[in-house]
CSV table of C-alpha atoms in Angstrom, one decimal:
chain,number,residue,atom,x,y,z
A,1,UNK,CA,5.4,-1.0,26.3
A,2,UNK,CA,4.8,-3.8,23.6
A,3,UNK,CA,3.5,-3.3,20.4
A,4,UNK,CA,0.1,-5.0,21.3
A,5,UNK,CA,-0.3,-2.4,24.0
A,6,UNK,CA,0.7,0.9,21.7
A,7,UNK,CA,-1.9,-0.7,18.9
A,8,UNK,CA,-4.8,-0.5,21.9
A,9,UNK,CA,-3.4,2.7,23.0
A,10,UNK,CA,-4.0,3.9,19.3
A,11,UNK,CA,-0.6,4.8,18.5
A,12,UNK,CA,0.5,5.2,15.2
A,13,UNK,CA,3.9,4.3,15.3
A,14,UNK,CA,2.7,1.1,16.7
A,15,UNK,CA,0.7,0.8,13.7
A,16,UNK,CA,3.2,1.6,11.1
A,17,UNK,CA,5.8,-0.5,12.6
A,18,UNK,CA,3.5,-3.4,12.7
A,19,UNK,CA,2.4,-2.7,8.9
A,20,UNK,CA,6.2,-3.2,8.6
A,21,UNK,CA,6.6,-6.4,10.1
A,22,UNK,CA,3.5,-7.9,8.2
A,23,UNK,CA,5.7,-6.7,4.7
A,24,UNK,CA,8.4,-8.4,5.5
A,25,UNK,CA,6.7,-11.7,6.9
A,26,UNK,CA,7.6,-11.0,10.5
A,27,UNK,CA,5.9,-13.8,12.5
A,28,UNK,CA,5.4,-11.9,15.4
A,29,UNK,CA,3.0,-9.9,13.8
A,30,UNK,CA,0.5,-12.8,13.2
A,31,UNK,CA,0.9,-13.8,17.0
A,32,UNK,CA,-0.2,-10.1,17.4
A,33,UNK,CA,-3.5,-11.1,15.2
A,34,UNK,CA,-3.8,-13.9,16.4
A,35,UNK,CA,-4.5,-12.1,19.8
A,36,UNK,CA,-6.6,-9.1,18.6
A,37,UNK,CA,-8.6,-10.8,15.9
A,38,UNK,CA,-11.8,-10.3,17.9
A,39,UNK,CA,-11.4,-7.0,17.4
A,40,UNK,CA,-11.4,-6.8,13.6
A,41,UNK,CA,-14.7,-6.7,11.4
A,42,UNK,CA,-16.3,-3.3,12.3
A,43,UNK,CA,-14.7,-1.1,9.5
A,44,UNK,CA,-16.1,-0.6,6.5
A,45,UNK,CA,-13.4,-1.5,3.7
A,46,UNK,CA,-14.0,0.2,0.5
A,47,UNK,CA,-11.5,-0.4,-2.7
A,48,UNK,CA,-10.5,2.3,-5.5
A,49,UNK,CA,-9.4,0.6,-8.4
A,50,UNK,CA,-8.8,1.4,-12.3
A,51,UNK,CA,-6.5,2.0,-15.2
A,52,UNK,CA,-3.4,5.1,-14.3
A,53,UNK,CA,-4.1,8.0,-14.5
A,54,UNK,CA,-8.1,7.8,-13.7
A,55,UNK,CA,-7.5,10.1,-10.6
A,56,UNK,CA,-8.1,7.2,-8.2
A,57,UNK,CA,-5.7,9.3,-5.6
A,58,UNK,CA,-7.6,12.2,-5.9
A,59,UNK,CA,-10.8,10.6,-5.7
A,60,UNK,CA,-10.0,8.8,-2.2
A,61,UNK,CA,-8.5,12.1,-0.8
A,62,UNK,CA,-11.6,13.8,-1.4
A,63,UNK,CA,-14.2,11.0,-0.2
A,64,UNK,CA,-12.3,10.7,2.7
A,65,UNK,CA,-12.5,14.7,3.2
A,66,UNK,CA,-15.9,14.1,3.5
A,67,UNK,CA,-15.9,11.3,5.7
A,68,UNK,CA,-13.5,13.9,8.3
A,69,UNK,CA,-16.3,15.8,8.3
A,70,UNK,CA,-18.6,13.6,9.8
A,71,UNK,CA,-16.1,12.2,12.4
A,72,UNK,CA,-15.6,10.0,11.0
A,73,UNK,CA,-12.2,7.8,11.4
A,74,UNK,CA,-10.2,6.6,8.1
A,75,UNK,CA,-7.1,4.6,7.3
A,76,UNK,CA,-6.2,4.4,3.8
A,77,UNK,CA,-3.5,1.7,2.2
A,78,UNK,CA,-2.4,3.2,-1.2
A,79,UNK,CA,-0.5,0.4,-3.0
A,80,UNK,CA,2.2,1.4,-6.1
A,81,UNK,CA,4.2,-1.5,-8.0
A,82,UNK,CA,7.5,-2.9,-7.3
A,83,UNK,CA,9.8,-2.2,-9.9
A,84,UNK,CA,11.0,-6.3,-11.1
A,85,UNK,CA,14.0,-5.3,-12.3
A,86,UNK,CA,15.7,-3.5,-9.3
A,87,UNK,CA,13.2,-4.3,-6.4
A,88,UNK,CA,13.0,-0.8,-5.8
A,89,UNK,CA,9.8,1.2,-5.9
A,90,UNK,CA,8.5,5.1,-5.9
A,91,UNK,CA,5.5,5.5,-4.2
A,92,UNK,CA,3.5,9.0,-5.0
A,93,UNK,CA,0.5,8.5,-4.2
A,94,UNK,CA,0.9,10.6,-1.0
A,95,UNK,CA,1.7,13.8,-3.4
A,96,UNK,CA,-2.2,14.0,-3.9
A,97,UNK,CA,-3.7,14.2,-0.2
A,98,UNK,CA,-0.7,15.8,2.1
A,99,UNK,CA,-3.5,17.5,4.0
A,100,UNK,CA,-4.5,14.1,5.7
A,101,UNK,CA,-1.1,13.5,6.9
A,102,UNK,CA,-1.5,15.8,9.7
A,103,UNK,CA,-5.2,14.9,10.6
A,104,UNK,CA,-5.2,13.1,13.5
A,105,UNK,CA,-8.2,10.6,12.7
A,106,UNK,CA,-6.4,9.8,9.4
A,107,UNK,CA,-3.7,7.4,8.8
A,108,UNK,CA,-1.9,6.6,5.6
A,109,UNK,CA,0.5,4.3,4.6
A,110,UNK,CA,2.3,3.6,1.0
A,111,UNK,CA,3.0,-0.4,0.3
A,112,UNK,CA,4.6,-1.7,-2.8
A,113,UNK,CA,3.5,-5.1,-4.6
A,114,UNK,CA,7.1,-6.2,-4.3
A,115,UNK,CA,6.2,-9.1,-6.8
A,116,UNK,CA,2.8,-9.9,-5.6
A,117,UNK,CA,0.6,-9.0,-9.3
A,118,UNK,CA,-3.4,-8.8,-9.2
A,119,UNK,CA,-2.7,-4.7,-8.5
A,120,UNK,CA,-2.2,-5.1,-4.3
A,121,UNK,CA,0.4,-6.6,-2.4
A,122,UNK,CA,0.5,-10.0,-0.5
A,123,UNK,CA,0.9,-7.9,3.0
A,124,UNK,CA,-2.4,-6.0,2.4
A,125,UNK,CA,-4.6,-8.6,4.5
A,126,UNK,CA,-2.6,-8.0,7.4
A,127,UNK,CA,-2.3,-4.3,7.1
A,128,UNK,CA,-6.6,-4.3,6.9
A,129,UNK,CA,-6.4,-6.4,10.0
A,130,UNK,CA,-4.4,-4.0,12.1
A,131,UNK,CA,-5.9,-1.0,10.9
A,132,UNK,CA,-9.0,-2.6,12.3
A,133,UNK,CA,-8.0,-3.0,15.2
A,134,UNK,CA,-6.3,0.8,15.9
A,135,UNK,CA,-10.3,0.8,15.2
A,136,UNK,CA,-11.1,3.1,12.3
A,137,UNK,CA,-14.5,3.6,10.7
A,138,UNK,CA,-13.5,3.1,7.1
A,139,UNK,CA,-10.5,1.7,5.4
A,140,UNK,CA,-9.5,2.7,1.4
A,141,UNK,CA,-7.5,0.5,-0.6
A,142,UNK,CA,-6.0,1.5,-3.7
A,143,UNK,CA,-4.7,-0.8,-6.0
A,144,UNK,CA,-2.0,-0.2,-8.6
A,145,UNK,CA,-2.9,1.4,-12.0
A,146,UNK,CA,-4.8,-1.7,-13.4
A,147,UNK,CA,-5.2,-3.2,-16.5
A,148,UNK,CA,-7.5,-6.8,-17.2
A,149,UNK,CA,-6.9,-9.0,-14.7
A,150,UNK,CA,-6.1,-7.6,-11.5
A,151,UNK,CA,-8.7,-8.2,-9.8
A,152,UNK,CA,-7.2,-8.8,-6.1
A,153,UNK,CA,-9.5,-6.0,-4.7
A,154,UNK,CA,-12.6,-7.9,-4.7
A,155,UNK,CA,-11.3,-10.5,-2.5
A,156,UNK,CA,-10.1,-8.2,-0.2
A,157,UNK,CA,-12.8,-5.2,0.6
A,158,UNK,CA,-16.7,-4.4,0.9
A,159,UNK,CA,-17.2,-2.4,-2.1
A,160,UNK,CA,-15.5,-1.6,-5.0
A,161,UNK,CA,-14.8,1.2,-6.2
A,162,UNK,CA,-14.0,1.3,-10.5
A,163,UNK,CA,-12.7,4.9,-11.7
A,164,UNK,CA,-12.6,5.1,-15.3
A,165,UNK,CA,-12.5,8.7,-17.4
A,166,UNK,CA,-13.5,9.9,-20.4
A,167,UNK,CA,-12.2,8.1,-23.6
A,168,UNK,CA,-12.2,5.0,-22.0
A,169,UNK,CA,-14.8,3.8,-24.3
A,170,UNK,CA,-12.7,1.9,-26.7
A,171,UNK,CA,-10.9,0.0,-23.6
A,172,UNK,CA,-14.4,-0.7,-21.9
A,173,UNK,CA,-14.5,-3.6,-24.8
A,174,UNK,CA,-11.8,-4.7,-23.9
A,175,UNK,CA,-11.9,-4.3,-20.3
A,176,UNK,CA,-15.2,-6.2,-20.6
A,177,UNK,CA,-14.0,-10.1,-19.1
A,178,UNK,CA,-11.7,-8.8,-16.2
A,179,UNK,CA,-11.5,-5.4,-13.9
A,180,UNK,CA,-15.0,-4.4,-15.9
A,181,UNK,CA,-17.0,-7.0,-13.7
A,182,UNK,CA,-16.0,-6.2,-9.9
A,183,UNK,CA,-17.2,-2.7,-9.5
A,184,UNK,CA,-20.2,-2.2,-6.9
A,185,UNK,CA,-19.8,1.2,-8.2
A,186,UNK,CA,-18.7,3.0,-11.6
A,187,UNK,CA,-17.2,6.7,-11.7
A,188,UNK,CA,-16.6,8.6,-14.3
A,189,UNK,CA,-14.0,11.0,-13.0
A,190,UNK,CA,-12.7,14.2,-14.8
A,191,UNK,CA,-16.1,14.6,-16.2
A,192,UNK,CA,-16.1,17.8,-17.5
A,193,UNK,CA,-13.7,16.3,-20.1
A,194,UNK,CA,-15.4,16.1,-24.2
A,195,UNK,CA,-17.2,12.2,-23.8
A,196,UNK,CA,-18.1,11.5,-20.3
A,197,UNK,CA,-21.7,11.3,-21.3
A,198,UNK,CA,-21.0,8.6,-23.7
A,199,UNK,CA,-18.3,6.7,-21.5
A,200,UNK,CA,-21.2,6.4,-19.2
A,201,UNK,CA,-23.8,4.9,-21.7
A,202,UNK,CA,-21.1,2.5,-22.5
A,203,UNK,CA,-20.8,1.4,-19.2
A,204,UNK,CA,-24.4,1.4,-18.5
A,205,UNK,CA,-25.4,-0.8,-21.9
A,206,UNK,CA,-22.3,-3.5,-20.7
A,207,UNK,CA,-24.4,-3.5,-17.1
A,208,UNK,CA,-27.8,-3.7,-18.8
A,209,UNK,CA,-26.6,-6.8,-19.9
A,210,UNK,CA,-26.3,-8.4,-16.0
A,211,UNK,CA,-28.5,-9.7,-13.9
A,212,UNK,CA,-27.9,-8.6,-10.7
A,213,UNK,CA,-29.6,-7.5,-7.7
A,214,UNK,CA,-27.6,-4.9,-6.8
A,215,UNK,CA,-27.0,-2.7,-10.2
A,216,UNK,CA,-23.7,-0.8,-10.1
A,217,UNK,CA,-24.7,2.9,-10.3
A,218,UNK,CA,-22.5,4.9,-12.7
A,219,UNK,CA,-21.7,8.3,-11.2
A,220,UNK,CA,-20.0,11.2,-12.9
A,221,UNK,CA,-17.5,13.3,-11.0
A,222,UNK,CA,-14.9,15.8,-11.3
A,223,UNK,CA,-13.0,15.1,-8.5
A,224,UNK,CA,-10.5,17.5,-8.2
A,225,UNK,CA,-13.3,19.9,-8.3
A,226,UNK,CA,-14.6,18.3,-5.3
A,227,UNK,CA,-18.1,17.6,-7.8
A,228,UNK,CA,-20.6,15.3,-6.9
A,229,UNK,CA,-18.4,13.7,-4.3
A,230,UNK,CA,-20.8,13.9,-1.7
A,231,UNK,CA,-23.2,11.9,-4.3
A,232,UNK,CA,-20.6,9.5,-4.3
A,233,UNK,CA,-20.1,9.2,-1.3
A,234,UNK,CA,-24.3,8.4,-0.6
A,235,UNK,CA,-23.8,5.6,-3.1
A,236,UNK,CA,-21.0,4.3,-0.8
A,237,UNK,CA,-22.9,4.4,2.2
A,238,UNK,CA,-26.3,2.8,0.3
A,239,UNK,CA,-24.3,-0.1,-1.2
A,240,UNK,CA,-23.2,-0.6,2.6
A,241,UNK,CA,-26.2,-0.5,4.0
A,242,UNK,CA,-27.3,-3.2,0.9
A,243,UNK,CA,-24.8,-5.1,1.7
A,244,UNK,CA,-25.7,-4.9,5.8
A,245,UNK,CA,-29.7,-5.6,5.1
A,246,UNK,CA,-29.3,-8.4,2.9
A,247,UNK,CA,-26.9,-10.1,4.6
A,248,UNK,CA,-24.5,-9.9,1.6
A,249,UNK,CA,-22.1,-8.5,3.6
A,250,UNK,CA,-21.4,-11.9,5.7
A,251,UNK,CA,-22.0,-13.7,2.5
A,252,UNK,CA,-18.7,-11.8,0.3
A,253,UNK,CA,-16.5,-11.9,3.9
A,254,UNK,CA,-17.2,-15.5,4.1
A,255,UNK,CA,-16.3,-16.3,0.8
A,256,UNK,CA,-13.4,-13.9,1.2
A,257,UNK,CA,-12.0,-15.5,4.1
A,258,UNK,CA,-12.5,-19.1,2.7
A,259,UNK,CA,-10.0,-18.0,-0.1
A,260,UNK,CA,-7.6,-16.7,2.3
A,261,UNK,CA,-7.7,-19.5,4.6
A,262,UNK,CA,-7.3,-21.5,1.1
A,263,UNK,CA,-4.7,-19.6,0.4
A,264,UNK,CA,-2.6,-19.5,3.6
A,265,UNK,CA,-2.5,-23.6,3.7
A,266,UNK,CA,-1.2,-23.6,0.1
A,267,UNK,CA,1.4,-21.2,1.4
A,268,UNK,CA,2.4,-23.5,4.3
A,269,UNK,CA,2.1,-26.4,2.1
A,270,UNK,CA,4.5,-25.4,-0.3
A,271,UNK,CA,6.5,-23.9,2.2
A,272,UNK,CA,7.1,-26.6,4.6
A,273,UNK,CA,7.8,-28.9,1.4
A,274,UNK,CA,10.3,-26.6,0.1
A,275,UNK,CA,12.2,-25.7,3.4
A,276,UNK,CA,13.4,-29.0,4.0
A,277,UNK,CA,16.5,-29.5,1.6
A,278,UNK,CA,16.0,-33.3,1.5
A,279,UNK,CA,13.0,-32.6,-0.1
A,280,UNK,CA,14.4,-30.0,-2.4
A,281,UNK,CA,17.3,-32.5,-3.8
A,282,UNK,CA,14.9,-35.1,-4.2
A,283,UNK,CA,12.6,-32.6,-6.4
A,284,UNK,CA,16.2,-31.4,-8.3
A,285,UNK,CA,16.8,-35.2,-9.2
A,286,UNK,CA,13.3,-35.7,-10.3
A,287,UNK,CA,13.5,-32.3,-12.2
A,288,UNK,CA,17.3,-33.9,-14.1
A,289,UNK,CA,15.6,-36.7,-15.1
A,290,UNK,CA,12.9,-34.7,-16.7
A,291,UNK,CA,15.5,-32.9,-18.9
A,292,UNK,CA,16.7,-36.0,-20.0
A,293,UNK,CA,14.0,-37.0,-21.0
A,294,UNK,CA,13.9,-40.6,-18.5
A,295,UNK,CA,10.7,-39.3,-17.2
A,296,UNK,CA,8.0,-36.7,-18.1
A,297,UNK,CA,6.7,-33.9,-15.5
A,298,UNK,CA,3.6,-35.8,-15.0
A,299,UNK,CA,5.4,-38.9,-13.8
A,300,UNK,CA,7.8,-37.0,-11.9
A,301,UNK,CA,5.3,-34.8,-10.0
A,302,UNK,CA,3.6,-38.5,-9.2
A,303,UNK,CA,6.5,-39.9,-7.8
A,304,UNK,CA,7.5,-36.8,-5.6
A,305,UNK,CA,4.1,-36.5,-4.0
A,306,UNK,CA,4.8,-40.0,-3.0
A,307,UNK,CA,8.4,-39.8,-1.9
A,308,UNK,CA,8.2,-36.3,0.0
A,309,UNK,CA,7.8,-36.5,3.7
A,310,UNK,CA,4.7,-34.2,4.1
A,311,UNK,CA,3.9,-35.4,7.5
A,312,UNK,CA,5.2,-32.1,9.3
A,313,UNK,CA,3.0,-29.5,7.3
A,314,UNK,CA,1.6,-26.6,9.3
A,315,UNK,CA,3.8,-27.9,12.6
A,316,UNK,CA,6.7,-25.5,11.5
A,317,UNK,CA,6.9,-22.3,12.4
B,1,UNK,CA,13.5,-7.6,11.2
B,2,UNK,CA,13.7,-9.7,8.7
B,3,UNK,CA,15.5,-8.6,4.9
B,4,UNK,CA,13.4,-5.9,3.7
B,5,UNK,CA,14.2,-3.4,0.7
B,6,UNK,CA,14.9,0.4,2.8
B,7,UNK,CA,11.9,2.8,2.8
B,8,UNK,CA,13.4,6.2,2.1
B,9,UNK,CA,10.8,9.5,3.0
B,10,UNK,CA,11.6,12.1,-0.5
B,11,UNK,CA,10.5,15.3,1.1
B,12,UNK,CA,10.3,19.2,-0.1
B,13,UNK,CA,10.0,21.6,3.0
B,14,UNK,CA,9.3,25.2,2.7
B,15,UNK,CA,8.2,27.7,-0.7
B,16,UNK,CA,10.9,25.6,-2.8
B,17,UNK,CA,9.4,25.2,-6.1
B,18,UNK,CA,12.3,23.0,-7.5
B,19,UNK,CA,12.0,19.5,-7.7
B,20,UNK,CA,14.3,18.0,-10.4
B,21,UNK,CA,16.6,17.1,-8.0
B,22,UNK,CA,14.5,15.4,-5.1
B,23,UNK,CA,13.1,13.1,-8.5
B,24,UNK,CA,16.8,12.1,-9.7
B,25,UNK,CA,17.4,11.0,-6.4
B,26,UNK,CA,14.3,9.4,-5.6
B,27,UNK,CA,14.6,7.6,-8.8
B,28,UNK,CA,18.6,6.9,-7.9
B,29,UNK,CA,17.0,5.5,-4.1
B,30,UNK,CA,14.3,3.0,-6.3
B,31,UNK,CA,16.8,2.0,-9.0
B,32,UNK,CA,19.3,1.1,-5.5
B,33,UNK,CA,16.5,-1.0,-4.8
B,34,UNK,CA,14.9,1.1,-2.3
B,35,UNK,CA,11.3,1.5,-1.6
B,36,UNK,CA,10.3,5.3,-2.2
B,37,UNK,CA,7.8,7.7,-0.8
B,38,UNK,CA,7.6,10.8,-2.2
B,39,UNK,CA,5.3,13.4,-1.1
B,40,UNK,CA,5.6,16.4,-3.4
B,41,UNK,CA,6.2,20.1,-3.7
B,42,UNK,CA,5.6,22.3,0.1
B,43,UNK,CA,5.4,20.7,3.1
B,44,UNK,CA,5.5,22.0,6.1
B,45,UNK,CA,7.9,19.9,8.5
B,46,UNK,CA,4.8,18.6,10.3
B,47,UNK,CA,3.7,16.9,7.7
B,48,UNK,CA,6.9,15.2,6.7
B,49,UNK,CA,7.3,14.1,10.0
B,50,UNK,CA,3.9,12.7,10.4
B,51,UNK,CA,4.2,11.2,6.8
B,52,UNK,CA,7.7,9.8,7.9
B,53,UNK,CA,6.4,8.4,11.1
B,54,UNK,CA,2.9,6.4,9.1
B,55,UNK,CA,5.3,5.2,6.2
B,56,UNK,CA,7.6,4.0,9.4
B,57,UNK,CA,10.9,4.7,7.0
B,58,UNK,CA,14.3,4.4,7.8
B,59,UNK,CA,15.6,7.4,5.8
B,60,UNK,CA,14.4,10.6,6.1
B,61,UNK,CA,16.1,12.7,2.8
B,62,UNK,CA,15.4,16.3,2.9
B,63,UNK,CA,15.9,18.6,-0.5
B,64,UNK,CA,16.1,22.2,0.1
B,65,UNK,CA,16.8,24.5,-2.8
B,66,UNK,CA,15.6,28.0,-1.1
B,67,UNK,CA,18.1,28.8,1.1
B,68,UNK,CA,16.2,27.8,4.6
B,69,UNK,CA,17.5,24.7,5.1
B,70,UNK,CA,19.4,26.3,8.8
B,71,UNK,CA,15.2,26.9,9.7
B,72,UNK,CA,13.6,24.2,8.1
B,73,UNK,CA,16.0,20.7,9.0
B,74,UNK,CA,16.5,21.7,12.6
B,75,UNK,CA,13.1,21.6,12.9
B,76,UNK,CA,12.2,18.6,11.3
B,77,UNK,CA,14.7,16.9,13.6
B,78,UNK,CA,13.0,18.8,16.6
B,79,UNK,CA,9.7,17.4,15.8
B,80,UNK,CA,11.1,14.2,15.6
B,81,UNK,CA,13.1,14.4,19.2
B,82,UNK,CA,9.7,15.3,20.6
B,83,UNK,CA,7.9,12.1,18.7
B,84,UNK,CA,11.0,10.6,20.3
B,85,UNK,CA,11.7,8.9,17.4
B,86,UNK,CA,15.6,8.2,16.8
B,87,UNK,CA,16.0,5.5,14.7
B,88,UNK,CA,15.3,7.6,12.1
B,89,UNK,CA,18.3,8.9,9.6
B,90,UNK,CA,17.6,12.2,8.5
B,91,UNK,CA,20.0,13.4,5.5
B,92,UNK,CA,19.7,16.8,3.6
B,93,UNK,CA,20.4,17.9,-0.1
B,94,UNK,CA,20.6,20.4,-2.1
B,95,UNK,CA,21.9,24.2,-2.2
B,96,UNK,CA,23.6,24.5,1.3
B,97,UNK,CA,26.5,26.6,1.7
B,98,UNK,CA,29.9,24.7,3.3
B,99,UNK,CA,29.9,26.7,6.6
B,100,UNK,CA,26.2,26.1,7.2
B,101,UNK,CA,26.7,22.3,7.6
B,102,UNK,CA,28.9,21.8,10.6
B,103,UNK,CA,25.6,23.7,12.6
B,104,UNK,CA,23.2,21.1,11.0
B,105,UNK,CA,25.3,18.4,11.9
B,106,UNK,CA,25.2,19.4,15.6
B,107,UNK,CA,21.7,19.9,15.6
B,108,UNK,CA,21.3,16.0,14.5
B,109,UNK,CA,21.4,16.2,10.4
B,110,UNK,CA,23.6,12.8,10.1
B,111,UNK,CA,24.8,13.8,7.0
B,112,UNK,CA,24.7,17.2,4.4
B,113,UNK,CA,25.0,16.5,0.4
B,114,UNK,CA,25.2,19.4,-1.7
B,115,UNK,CA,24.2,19.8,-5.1
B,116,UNK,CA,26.7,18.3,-8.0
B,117,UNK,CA,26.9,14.9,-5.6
B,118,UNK,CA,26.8,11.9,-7.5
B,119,UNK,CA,23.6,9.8,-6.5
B,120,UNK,CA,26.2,6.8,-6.0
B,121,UNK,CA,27.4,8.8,-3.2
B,122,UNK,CA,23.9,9.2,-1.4
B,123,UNK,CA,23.0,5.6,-1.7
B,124,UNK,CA,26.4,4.4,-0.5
B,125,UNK,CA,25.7,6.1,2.8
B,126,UNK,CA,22.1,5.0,3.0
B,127,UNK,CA,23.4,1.5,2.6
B,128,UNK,CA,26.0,1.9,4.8
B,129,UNK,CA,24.4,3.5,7.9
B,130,UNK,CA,20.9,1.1,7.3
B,131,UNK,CA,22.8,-2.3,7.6
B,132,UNK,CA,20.3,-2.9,10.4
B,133,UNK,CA,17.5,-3.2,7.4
B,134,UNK,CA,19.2,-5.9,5.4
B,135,UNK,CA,20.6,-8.2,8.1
């Protein structure tokens, strides 16, 4: 049987294999898309993001408790960094919800950045995708332990999910320009640590100052507890059905999937330039002469633009 | 398949409490370059096998320190035949007496390292036996 017929017949090796293939740029995978893409769109992705350490694991493993017990279907994608020295990578954030691996209507899978930065990997798009299709309800992303800028999530998922903890207050400052502004939703987790109260104020006064129409709600939790998830889990489901009634939802996937679509024809652009070695000597003479001085990088990028045979972009395969 | 770093499934069966050595050598496996999962203290062998077969790995290393390794590998590797999964290499660690090995081999443990291996050892035959991974 095929791999497109195992994904239909909901079988998870089928899925995990294919989640392979799209990490290692396997083109058959994207004929396997390609072919199934009708089917994709009807779960609800939610992200889990924030600095280490916040309890984002635990967090998903017990929202996703909850969802079991309404039947519903999950399929999380829990993404650890790539270690740039070695390649190598130890992924643990399985340690924190071995009861799902058994459930049936759960499926799991660990994925690396292995280079990508913005806190998720370049394979994660694809891995939503077929997911999708082996038709869960809901999909969880978590992103890497994240700092400023990685801010990847948003253009990948529904609603976001920003897990901060007592004591953050002094990094919410800083935090302020970058991870601070893509939450739909703000936890406090480990809440019945000394200064949740005022971690929350913080975070409230920094969103007092936008102007939006949906205001991120600021929830305190203990998770490991399991306290106030089911609260947390109502805020999920009303910033879904916000997004659904106002037609935000469409809005944010369009936008989404214009930056992808942007983003897969820079790929093939600078692909297709680069595979062809003609192309790459010319670039290495242009580059020489730079060094030396004979030319500046402006000059040189000019000239290779103009000499480069881009005529076959996006007919390679 | 196309070049890939080797995803290697760290997994604790049984009422072991002990888990220095499955972290040296899942750190040994990352700093090799290998992509780890680790999964913690007391599994049952259903869940590493279900774990194994959603994080599709290619190496299945099993640390036993409690003395029921001849229960617990045989039937991981039973639970495997019957997801009829066999492209799977399962290896086992820790404290496992010289005359018990022979017996896991049969029952399809590829290979046995006891305790006092050097890592080196471990990721040679990972590297060796997984040449389909980096082709």
């Amino acid at each position: 049987m095929d791999l497109i017929e195992r994904l239909l017949n909901k079988d998870k090796r089928a899925v995990a294999r294919l989640i392979t293939m799209a990490e290692s740029h396997d083109p058959k995978v994207i004929e396997v898309i390609k072919k199934l893409y009708y089917k994709t769109g009807h779960a609800h992705v939610i992200g889990i993001t924030g600095p280490p350490g916040t309890g984002k694991s635990t967090l998903t493993d017990k929202l996703v408790k909850a969802l079991r017990k309404e039947g519903k279907s999950v399929g999380i994608i829990l993404v650890d960094p790539t270690s740039p020295f070695t390649g190598g990578a130890i992924l643990g954030d399985r340690i924190r919800m071995n009861d799902l691996s058994t459930d049936p209507g759960v499926f799991i899978r660990s994925m690396a950045t292995r280079g990508h930065l913005g806190g998720l990997t370049k394979a994660v798009k694809t891995a939503v995708r077929i997911l999708e299709i082996y038709e869960v309800d809901y999909i969880f992303i978590e992103t890497v332990g994240v700092g400023q800028s990685e801010i990847d999530i948003v253009r990948n998922v529904d609603t976001t999910v920003m897990v901060l903890m007592p004591g953050s207050g002094d990094d919410i400052q800083a935090l302020k320009a970058g991870v601070m502004e893509i939450g739909d939703i703000f936890v406090i987790n480990k809440a019945d640590r000394e200064g949740a109260q005022r971690t929350k104020l913080e975070i409230e006064m920094m969103l007092d100052y936008g102007n939006l129409d949906w205001r991120p709600p600021v929830e305190k939790i203990v998770a490991i507890e399991n306290k106030n998830i089911d609260k947390l889990l109502e805020i999920v489901k009303e910033h879904k059905n916000y997004l659904q009634q106002t037609r935000n939802l469409q809005k944010r996937r369009a936008q989404n999937l214009k930056h992808e679509v942007m983003d897969l024809i820079y790929q093939k652009v600078i692909d297709s330039i680069f595979d062809s070695s003609e192309n790459e000597k010319k670039m290495n003479r242009l580059v020489e002469k730079v060094m030396t001085k004979d030319m500046d990088p402006y000059s040189a990028t000019e000239l290779a633009l103009e000499e480069m045979d881009l005529k076959k972009i996006g007919h390679n395969k | 398949m196309m070049d890939r770093p080797i995803r290697v499934l760290v997994a604790k069966p049984g009422l072991d409490g002990h888990d220095r050595g499955a972290k040296v050598m899942a750190r040994a496996f990352r700093d090799a370059g290998m992509e780890v999962i680790y999964t913690g203290l007391r599994q049952t062998p259903e869940q590493i096998v279900n774990a194994a077969i959603q994080e599709d790995v290619d190496v299945l290393a099993i640390s036993i320190l409690s003395g029921a390794h001849n229960t617990l590998l045989p039937r991981v590797v039973r639970l495997l035949k019957e997801e009829e999964i066999e492209d799977m290499l399962v290896i086992g660690g820790g404290v496992i007496p010289n005359e018990d090995i022979p017996r896991l081999k049969e029952q399809g443990i590829s290979e046995i390292f006891t305790s006092g291996t050097p890592t080196s050892i471990a990721i040679e035959y990972i590297k060796e036996n997984c040449r389909h991974v980096l082709r």
